[in-house]
Coordinates of C-alpha atoms in Angstrom, one line a residue:
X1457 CA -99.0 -110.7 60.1
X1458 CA -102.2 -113.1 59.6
X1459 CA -102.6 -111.8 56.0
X1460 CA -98.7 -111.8 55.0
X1461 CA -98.4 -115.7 56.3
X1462 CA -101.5 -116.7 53.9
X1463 CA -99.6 -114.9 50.8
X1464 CA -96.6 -116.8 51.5
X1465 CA -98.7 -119.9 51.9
X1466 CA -100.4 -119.5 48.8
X1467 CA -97.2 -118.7 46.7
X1468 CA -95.5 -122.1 47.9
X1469 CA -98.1 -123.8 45.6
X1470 CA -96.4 -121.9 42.3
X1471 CA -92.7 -121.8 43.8
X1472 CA -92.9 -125.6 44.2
X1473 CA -94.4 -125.9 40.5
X1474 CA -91.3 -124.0 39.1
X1475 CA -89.0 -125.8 40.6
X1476 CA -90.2 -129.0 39.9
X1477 CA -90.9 -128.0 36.0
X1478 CA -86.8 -126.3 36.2
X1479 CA -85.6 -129.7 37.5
X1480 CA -87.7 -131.9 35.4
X1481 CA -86.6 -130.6 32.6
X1482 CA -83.5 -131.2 33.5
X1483 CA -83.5 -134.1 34.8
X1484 CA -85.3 -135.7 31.7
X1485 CA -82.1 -134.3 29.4
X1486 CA -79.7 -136.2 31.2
X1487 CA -78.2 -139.1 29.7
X1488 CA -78.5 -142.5 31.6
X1489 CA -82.0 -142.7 32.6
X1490 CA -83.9 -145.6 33.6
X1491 CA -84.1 -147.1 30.4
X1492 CA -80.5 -146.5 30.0
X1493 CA -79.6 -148.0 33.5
X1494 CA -82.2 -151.6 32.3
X1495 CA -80.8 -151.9 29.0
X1496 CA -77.3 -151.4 31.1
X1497 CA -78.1 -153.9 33.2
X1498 CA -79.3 -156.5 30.4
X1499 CA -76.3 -155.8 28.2
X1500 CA -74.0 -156.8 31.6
X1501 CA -76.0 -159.9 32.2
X1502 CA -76.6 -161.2 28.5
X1503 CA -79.4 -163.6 28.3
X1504 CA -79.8 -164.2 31.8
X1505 CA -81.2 -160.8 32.4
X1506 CA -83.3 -160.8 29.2
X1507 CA -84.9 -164.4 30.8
X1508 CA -86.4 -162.2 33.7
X1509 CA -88.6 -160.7 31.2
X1510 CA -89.9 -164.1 30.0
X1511 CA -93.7 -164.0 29.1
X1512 CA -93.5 -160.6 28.6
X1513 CA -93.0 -160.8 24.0
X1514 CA -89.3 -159.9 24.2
X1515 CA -87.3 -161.4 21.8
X1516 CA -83.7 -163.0 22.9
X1517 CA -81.3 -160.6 21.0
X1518 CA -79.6 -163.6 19.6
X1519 CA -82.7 -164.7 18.1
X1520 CA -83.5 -161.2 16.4
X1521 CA -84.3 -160.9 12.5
X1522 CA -82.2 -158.4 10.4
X1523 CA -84.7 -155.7 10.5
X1524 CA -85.3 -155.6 13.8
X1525 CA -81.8 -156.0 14.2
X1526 CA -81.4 -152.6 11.4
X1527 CA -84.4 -150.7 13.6
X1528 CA -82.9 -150.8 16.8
X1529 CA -79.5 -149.1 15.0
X1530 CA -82.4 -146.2 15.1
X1531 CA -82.6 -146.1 19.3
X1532 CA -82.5 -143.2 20.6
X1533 CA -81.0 -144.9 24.1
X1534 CA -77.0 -146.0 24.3
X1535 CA -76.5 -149.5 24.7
X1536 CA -79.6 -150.6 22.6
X1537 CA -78.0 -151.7 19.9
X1538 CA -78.9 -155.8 19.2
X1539 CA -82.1 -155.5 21.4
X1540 CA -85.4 -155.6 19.7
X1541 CA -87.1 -151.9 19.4
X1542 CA -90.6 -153.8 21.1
X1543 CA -88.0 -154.9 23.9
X1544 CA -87.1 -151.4 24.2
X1545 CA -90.9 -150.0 24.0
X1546 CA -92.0 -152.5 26.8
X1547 CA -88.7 -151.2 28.8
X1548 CA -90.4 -147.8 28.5
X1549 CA -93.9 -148.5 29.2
X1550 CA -92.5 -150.2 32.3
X1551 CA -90.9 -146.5 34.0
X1552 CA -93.9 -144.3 31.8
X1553 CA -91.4 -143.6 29.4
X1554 CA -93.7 -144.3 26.9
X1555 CA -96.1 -141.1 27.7
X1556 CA -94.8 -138.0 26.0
X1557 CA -92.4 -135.7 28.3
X1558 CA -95.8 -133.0 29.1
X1559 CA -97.8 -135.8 30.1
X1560 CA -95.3 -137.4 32.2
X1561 CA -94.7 -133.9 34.1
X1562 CA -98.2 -132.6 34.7
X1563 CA -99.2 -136.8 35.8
X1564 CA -96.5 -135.9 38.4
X1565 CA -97.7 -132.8 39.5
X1566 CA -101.3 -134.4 40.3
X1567 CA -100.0 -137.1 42.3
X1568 CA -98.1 -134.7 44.3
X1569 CA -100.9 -132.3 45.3
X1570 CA -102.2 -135.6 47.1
X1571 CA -98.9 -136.0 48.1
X1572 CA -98.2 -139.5 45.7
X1573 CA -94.5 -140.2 44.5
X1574 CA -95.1 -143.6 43.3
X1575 CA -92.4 -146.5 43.4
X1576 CA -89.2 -146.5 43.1
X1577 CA -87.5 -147.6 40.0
X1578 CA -84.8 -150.3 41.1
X1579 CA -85.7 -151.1 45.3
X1580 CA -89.6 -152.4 44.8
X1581 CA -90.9 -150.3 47.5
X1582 CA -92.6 -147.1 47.8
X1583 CA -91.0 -143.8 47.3
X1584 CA -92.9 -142.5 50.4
X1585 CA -92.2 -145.4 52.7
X1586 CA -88.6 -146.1 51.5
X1587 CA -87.9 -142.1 52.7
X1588 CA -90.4 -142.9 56.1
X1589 CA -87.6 -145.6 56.9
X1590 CA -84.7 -142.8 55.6
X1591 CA -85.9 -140.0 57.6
X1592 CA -84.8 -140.8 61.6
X1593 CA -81.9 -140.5 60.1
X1594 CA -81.4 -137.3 58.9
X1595 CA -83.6 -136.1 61.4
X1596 CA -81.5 -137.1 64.2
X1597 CA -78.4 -135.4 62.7
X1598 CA -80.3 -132.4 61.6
X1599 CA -81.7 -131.4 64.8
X1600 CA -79.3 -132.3 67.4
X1601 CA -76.4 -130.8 65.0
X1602 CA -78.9 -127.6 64.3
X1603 CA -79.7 -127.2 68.2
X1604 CA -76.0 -127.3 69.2
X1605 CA -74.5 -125.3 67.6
X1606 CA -77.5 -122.6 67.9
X1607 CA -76.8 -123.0 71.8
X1608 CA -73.0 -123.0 71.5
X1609 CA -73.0 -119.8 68.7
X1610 CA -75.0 -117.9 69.9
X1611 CA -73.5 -117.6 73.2
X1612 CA -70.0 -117.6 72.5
X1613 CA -71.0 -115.0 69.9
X1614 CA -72.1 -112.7 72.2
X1615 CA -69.5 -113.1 74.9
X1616 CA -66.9 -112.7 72.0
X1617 CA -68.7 -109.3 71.2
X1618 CA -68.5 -107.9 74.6
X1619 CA -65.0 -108.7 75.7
X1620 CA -63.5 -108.1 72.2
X1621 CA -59.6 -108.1 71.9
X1622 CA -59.5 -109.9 74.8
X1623 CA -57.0 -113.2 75.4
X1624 CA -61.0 -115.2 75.5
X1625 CA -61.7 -113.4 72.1
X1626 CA -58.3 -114.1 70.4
X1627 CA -58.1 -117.4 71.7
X1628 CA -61.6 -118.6 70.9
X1629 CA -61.1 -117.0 67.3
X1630 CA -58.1 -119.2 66.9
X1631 CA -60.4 -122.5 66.9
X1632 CA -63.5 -121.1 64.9
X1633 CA -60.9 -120.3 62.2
X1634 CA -59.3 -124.2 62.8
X1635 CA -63.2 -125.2 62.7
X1636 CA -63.7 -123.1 60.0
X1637 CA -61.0 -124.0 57.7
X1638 CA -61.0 -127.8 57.9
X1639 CA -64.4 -129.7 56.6
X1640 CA -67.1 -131.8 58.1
X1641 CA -65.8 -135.0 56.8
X1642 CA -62.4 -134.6 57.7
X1643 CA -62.7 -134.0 61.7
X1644 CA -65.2 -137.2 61.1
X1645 CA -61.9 -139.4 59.9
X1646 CA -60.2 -137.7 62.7
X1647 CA -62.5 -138.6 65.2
X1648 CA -63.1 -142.0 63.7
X1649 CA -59.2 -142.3 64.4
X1650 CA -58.9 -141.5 67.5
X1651 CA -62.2 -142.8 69.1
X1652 CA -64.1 -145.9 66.8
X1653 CA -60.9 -148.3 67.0
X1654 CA -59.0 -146.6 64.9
X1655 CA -55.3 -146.0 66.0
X1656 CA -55.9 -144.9 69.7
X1657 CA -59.5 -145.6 71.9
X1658 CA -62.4 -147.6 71.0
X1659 CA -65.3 -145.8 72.2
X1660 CA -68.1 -145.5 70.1
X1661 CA -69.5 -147.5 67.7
X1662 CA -68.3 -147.3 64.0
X1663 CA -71.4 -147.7 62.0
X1664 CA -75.4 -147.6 62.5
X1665 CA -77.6 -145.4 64.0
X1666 CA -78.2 -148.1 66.5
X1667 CA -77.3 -151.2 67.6
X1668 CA -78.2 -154.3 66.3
X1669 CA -80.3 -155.7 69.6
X1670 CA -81.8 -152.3 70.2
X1671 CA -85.4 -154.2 70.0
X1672 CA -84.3 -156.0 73.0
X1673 CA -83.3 -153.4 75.1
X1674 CA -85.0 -151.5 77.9
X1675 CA -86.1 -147.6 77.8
X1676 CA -83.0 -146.1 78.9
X1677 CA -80.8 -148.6 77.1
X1678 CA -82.2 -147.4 74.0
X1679 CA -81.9 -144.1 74.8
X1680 CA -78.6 -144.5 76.2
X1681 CA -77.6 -146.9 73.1
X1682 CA -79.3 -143.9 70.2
X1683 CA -76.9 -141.5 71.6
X1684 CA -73.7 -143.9 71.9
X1685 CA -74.0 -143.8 68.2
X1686 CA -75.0 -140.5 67.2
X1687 CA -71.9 -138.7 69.0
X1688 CA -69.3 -139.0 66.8
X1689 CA -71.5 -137.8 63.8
X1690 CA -73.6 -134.8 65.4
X1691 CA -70.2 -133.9 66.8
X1692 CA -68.4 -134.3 63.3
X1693 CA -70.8 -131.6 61.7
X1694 CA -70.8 -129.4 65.2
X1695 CA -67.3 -128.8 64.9
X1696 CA -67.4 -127.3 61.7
X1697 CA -70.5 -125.6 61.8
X1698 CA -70.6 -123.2 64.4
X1699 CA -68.2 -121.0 63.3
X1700 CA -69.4 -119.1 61.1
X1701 CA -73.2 -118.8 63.1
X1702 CA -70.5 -117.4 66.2
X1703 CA -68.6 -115.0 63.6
X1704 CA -71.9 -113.9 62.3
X1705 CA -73.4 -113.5 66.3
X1706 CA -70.0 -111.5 67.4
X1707 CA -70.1 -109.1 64.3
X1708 CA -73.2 -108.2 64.6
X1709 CA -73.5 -107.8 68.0
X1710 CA -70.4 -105.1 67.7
X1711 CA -71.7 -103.6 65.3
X1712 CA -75.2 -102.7 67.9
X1713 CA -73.2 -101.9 70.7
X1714 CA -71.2 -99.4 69.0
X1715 CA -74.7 -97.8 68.3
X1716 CA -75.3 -93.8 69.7
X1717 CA -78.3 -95.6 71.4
X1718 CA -76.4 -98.5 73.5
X1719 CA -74.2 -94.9 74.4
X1720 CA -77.2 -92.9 75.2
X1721 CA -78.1 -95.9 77.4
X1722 CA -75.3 -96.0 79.2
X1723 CA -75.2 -92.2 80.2
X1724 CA -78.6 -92.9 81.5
X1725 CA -77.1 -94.9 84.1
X1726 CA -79.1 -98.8 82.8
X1727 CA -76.9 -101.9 83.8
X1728 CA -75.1 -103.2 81.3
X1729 CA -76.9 -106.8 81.4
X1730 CA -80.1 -104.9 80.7
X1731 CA -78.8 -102.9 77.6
X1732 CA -77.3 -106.1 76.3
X1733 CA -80.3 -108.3 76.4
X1734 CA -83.2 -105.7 76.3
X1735 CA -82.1 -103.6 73.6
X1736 CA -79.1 -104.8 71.8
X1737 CA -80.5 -108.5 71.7
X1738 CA -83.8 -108.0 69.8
X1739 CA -81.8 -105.9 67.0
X1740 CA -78.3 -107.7 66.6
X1741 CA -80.0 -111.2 66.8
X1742 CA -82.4 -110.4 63.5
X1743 CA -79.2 -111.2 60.8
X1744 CA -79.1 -114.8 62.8
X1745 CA -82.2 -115.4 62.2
X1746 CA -82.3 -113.9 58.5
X1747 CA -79.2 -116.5 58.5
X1748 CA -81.7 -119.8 59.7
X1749 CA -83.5 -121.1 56.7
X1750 CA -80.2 -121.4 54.6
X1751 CA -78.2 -123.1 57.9
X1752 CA -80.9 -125.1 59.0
X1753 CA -81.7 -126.8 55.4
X1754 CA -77.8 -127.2 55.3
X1755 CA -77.2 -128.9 58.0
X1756 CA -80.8 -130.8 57.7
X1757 CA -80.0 -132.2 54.2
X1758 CA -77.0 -131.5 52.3
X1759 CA -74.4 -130.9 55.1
X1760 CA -74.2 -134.6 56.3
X1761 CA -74.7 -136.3 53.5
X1762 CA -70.3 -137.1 53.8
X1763 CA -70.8 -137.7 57.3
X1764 CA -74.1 -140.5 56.7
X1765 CA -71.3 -142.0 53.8
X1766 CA -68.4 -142.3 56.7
X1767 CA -70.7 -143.4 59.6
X1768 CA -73.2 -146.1 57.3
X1769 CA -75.8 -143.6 58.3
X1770 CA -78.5 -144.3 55.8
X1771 CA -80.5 -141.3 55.6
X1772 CA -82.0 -138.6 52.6
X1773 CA -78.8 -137.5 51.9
X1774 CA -77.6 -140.2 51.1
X1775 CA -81.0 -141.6 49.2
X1776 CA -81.5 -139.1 47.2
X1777 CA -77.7 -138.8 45.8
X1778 CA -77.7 -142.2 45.5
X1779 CA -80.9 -141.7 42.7
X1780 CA -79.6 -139.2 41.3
X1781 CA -76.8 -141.8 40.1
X1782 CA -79.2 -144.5 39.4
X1783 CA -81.4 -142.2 38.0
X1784 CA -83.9 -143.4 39.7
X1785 CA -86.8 -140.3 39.1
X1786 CA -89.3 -141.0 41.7
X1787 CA -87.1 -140.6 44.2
X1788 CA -84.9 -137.8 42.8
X1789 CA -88.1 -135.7 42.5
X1790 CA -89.8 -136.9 46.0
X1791 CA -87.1 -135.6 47.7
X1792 CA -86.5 -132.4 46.2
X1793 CA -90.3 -131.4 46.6
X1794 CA -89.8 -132.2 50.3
X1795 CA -86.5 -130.4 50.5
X1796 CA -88.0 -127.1 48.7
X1797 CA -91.3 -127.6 50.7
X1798 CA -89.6 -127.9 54.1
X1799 CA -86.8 -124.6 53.2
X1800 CA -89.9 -122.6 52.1
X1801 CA -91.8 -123.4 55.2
X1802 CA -88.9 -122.8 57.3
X1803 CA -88.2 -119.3 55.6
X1804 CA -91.6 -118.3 56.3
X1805 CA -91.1 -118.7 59.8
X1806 CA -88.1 -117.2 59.9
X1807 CA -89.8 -114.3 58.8
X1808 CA -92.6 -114.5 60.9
X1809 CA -90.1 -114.8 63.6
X1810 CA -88.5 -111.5 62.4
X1811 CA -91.6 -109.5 63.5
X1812 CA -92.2 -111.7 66.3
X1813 CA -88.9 -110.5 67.8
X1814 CA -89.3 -107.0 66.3
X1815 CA -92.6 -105.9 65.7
X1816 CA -91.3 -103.0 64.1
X1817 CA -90.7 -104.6 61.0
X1818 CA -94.0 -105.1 58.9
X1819 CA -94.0 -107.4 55.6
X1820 CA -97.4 -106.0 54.9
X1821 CA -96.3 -102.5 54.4
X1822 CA -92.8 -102.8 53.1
X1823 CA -95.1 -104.7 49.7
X1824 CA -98.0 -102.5 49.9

């Protein structure tokens, strides 16, 4: 196990190097980067914004000579035309624009290894503190929505399997197929409706992760307050994700119980509670876990961005797709190095959990 954990260690250094080389590339063929988004910005503002820059050698458009004025025609950015090429140039020595594409990509890698993002383009602060203040967020949705509905599916997935065709089954597969069917987002509305002031109660707070005097308040008021407001959002992704984790659960515990062995163990006389959880357990629950990595980086990350949007949760989510709109690169490839580190660490360990729970299975011979 020891020696099949450090090979997975080690090939996270080259897995995150691809990725980040597939998305950089990318990335940098986009239209409307950072020097797209400033010369955007000055073109909206006129001479005002071009004033900020004062002391810096840029011309005011207005004032430009004709060959300047025939150069920038040349600019290989939209919107440039009528702004001086040295404008331009200083534009993209300010983002590093003016280092060839290689350079760029391999000065990004070395900052990384030390674990460096820089500063963001447009917010003046530092990539790695701006997702520091980001991260309770996401956290907080993340791993109360991942732990509830793991203690919920799980479960209900196994008491679906043994009383199968029953009124419980049929009834209980009526709302996993409701919870199923309908997204995230959309129970969020409903729930904003009908409990944040919206047509019928006003019970929990609309907005914010907490409230606005929470520095004032005692121990258990801020514990009591962080929950008031993180209800309606952990429940909103709940709802709709433990269905299919229960689905998944219930098939696959059938499919062991209808196993010669679970039969064999029968005839032998063993209670049923003791073939359930002692045999059956360890070998239907190895699909959940396969099933982990994917669910918990889902729900971590991408699955309540919508829901931080609907509640004014600002978390990475919702940072990162907001710079991937503003282009805003720092950012964009901070947080995908942390999301691909944190879903290969995570499917390590849902590996190593594999053999933890069945020490049958051995990584080290199934590559050998």
């Amino acid at each position: 196990m020891l020696s099949y954990a450090l090979r997975r260690l080690f090939l996270i250094i080259p897995t995150l190097f691809g990725i980040l080389l597939i998305n950089f590339i990318i990335v940098q063929s986009a239209p409307g980067g950072p020097v797209e988004q400033m010369i955007a910005k000055i073109r909206g503002t006129a001479v005002d914004a071009t004033a900020r820059f004062a002391g810096t050698g840029a011309e005011n458009p207005s004032s430009m000579g004709e060959a300047s004025f025939d150069r920038a025609l040349d600019s290989k950015y939209r919107g440039a035309r009528g702004l001086d090429p040295d404008f331009i140039k200083q534009i993209e020595k300010m983002y590093g624009f003016d280092k060839p594409a290689h350079e760029r990509f391999f000065l990004l890698v070395k900052n990384y290894l030390t674990f460096d993002f820089g500063e963001s383009y447009f917010r003046d602060i530092s990539v790695i503190n701006l997702i520091k203040e980001k991260l309770p967020v996401s956290i907080s949705l993340g791993l109360w929505s991942t732990l509830i509905i793991y203690l919920i599916s799980i479960p209900l997935g196994i008491r679906k399997a043994v009383q199968d065709g029953s009124g419980f089954d049929l009834w209980t597969s009526a709302v996993i197929i409701v919870g199923y069917a309908i997204p995230s987002f959309l129970f969020a509305i409903l729930l904003i409706v009908l409990f944040a002031g919206g047509s019928f109660f006003d019970v929990f707070p609309l907005r914010g992760l907490v409230s606005d005097d929470f520095e004032d308040l005692s121990l258990l008021q801020k514990i009591g307050d962080y929950f008031w407001h993180i209800t309606l959002p952990v429940l909103s992704i709940v709802i709709s994700g433990f269905a299919s984790l229960t689905l998944l659960t219930k098939n696959s515990f059938l499919e062991e119980i209808n196993k010669l062995y679970v039969l064999t163990a029968k005839s032998k006389g063993l209670a049923e509670k003791t073939i359930l959880y002692k045999h059956v357990f360890r070998n239907a629950m190895l699909i959940v876990i396969a099933g982990f990595p994917a669910a918990f980086i889902h729900i971590f990350f991408t699955g309540s961005l919508l829901i931080e949007v609907i509640f004014s949760l600002d978390g990475i989510g919702l940072l990162s797709f907001e710079a991937a709109i503003t282009r805003d690169f720092p950012v964009v490839f901070a947080t995908l190095f942390i999301f691909t580190l944190v879903g290969l660490v995570v499917h390590l360990l849902g590996d190593l959990t594999y053999m933890f729970i069945d020490p049958r299975i051995d990584f080290d011979k199934r590559q050998g």
